[in-house]
Amino acid sequence: MAALGRAALLLSLGLVAYALVGGSFAAWKRRRRLALSAQNALLAAFATTLVAAIVLWIALWRRDLSFVYVAQHTSRSLPLGYALSAFWGGQEGSLLLWLLVLTGYSALAVWLNRRSRDLVAWTVPVLGGVGVFFAFMLCFVSSPFDTAAAPADGAGMVPSLQNPYMLAHPPMLYLGYVGLTIPFAFAMGSLLARRSDERWIVATRRWTLTAWTFLGVGQLLGAHWAYVEIGWGGYYAWDPVENAALMPWLVATAFLHSVMIQEKRGMLKVWNVTLVALAFCLSVFGTFLTRSGVISSIHSFSQSPIGGWFLGFLAIVIVFSVGLIYLRLPLLKARTKLESLISREATFLYNNLLLVALALTILWGVVYPLLTQAVNGTTRSVSKPYYDFFLHSFGLPLLLLMGIGPLVAWRRASLRALGKTFAIPAAVAVVTGGALLGAGLGSSLPGLLAYTFSAFVAASIALEFVRGRRATGSITRLVARNRRRYGGYLVHAAVVLLAIGIAGSSAYQTVRERSLQPGQAMQVDGYTLTYESLGTRQLQNAQQTSAVVDLSRGHSHIATLHPGKSWFPVEQSSSNDVSIYHDPRNLGDVYTIADGIAKNGTLDLKVLVKPLVNLVWAAGFVFVFGSLVAMWPDAVEQRRLVERYAALPV
Amino acid sequence: MKRSPARLVIALSVAAVLAIFILYTSIAGAGTPQISPSTLGQHHGEDVLLVGTVVGHVAGNAHAGGMRFLLKDDHGTEPARTRVLYSGSVPDLFRTGRQIVVEGTLRDGTFVAKPGSLVTKCPSKYTPAKSNT
Amino acid sequence: MTLALVLGAALAVLAVVAVARPFLREPVTASDALDEPGELERRRLALAEERDQALYALKELEFDHRTGKISDEDYRRLVGPLRRSAAEALRALEPRAEARHARVAKPS
């Protein structure tokens, strides 16, 4: 069966290579049948890659230990769900997942836009080119179908991966990362086809939005997983691999905004193609970071040769994009110019600059160790203080801008009208800030500013809904007729929730550690935690030891927590089992970690009280909802677009 | 039509970003060096990130009196062994043979670690094991 | 093992058929030229986009005015030129309507 998998991947490689070479020739020499043939090759590549994926899934299902990959990432006692998710638990499988999503997306995107024949004729080879790299890696460098004599049992799955969030996190991320390939390919295709219209933006708008949403949700899932499973009390540690997903997401956010300007005002054409190329490059760079071991990260393993290949591919992509954009600069002349520094266009421009600046400073922080190593031999690295500084410097103005943007009109805003619309949100912000200051929250300036700006943005968004409703009569009609704008406002509301949650749980958290004997208690921020007893129980593939801890406030019992540790005999390692109480009073958590459980029963208990942290997860739901509203098809708009491009033979 | 202020905005923004950047790096210093046990001797008294592999027996309690272990270079056959004294949270994956990173200072022959700064590198992909606060 | 062989062979055949299909369906064809928008088409498309941008800007202006973001005097000042540019774009598209069906295909 492994042979079938290998053969399927070889077929995939052949098909995408044909799409690249045949497709380029067809587009260049304007051969219709060859172009169609290259297009079919791309579609067929999805089918062959799917077959390879199914072969791997069946091998994982059956725990076929003759597959080296299966032996390395599963064991006989591993629950089925996790065994199947081991598909993306290792290097080779995750590359196959990437190729599967890539060919799937490519097939769908090309199929949906098949009527735009000259654009698709050039997009197909670009997609084929990207596919060739991943298919080549899977066939000759890092294959999931290597076989060997089957061992007695597999190595098992690292305990911290045995968690529902880890089932969903990598696929979500990949649906996001790989999704950024589509707008990139269409943008490059449009340039190659020497088109100066916005067809590529119209064709890829929902793709970009979808990929961006998946990437955001994937990161939240990862953060939540780290929070509940790794259990150090936080959800983001500025690890290079975490940053690897954040950077393309920030650039994609900038792109989503600036592309609106190009659609409406015909400006920022060069900026947009550069941004989409940057987003794609960062997503390839991101996956390179995760695999290559070139930057010391807790996620990376020993120096892997695969890094060199990725770097080579990245170099080719950069040279190709920069070269093509440079050659087509005359096509990308703006139709209009920025009229005023106080206009919605300008606020979008500021938002873009801040987002890209933040992404670049994170990139600098990530590659800093490499640069210092190359320059003077010692590896130096930056950590949380560096990232926090720039998150505050760029993130807080971004937050404020989210509230200002909607209040400003297109082209040029009159200061008087601005003053009137600003008045209420500004007043809300000032009052909130004053009240919080009075309540003692001045201990953290960034925290206070985050809360105050959030109040400003929340008021601004609420007013938009109120004013809009007054203008159209009902909320449903308002949203239905202005899906992008109001969907966008909902997404902004989600970001506000996120900002409040992050500020509360980091700037205003309380942390205490004590060693307790059974019967002893500790006080944290008004809560009393009493260590009562120790217990053990047997899980399917682990032995769990946990402490029974009583949580009370004053004299009233609130909950019983069970922080502990689990020992996994097959994998020969232990995992931290944190116990979290979600307090409805402050939407926060009481987070307990059994740092150490001694043989004589002494418990080293670490307690974190994190106010408002549950807003971070709630934000995820609002985020998805807002995104769905924004991308929901609008019949009127669809008709207009069809009419616009219908008369074109291509 | 008015001349486009867009270029001015971009130029000023780039300048502002650079200014913030330079300000930060000059005040906060340029990162923490990553040192392996064989070269640690040259950094006596400095705040560094010690990178190495745990060897030998792990003694003591990280929550009571401190955990003690020896660290060697990740790669190569240098005989240097650094004594590390660590207190604070210990990640699940920590044990003899694992690669770790810990922040601290070399004092009188023992590397005194910053509490809670121990990070264990995972032996396979996608598996972090942190103990940051 | 034989199952794998059969499936593999079937997959290979399917792949080849998919790729060869355009040539199998039309072994001989009058025109194998891949159409691309000619000069006329490109200009029409640009005008259509301009028209849509002008119409959208008008819609946004109305909405911003109704929700109080643009004062009455600013609205009066801006709506005139916008309506004119929208009308111009609409007018410019009219004669193109006949040219719509004249396909300009470049010889390969």
mmCIF file of C-alpha atoms in Angstrom, chain B residues 6 11 17 23 26-28 31 39-40 52 56 61-62 66 72 78 80-82 85 87 112-113 116 122 132:
data_model
loop_
_atom_site.group_PDB
_atom_site.id
_atom_site.type_symbol
_atom_site.label_atom_id
_atom_site.label_comp_id
_atom_site.label_asym_id
_atom_site.label_seq_id
_atom_site.Cartn_x
_atom_site.Cartn_y
_atom_site.Cartn_z
ATOM 1 C CA ALA B 6 0.705 59.671 0.580
ATOM 2 C CA ALA B 11 8.239 58.544 4.632
ATOM 3 C CA VAL B 17 9.192 53.341 13.133
ATOM 4 C CA LEU B 23 15.199 54.123 20.884
ATOM 5 C CA SER B 26 19.587 51.523 22.660
ATOM 6 C CA ILE B 27 17.713 51.520 25.949
ATOM 7 C CA ALA B 28 16.891 47.877 26.328
ATOM 8 C CA GLY B 31 19.155 40.897 23.009
ATOM 9 C CA THR B 39 32.127 29.013 26.177
ATOM 10 C CA LEU B 40 30.302 30.025 29.345
ATOM 11 C CA GLY B 52 22.811 22.574 26.389
ATOM 12 C CA GLY B 56 24.046 12.800 34.749
ATOM 13 C CA ASN B 61 13.799 19.939 44.292
ATOM 14 C CA ALA B 62 13.125 22.948 42.075
ATOM 15 C CA GLY B 66 16.702 24.293 44.047
ATOM 16 C CA LYS B 72 26.979 19.815 28.293
ATOM 17 C CA GLU B 78 33.607 19.302 24.419
ATOM 18 C CA ALA B 80 32.978 21.096 29.607
ATOM 19 C CA ARG B 81 30.213 20.507 32.123
ATOM 20 C CA THR B 82 28.333 23.358 33.757
ATOM 21 C CA LEU B 85 21.101 25.527 40.039
ATOM 22 C CA SER B 87 14.283 26.865 41.010
ATOM 23 C CA VAL B 112 22.391 30.385 38.854
ATOM 24 C CA ALA B 113 19.225 30.334 36.792
ATOM 25 C CA GLY B 116 10.929 29.892 35.829
ATOM 26 C CA CYS B 122 10.864 18.994 22.347
ATOM 27 C CA ASN B 132 7.327 30.790 31.148
#
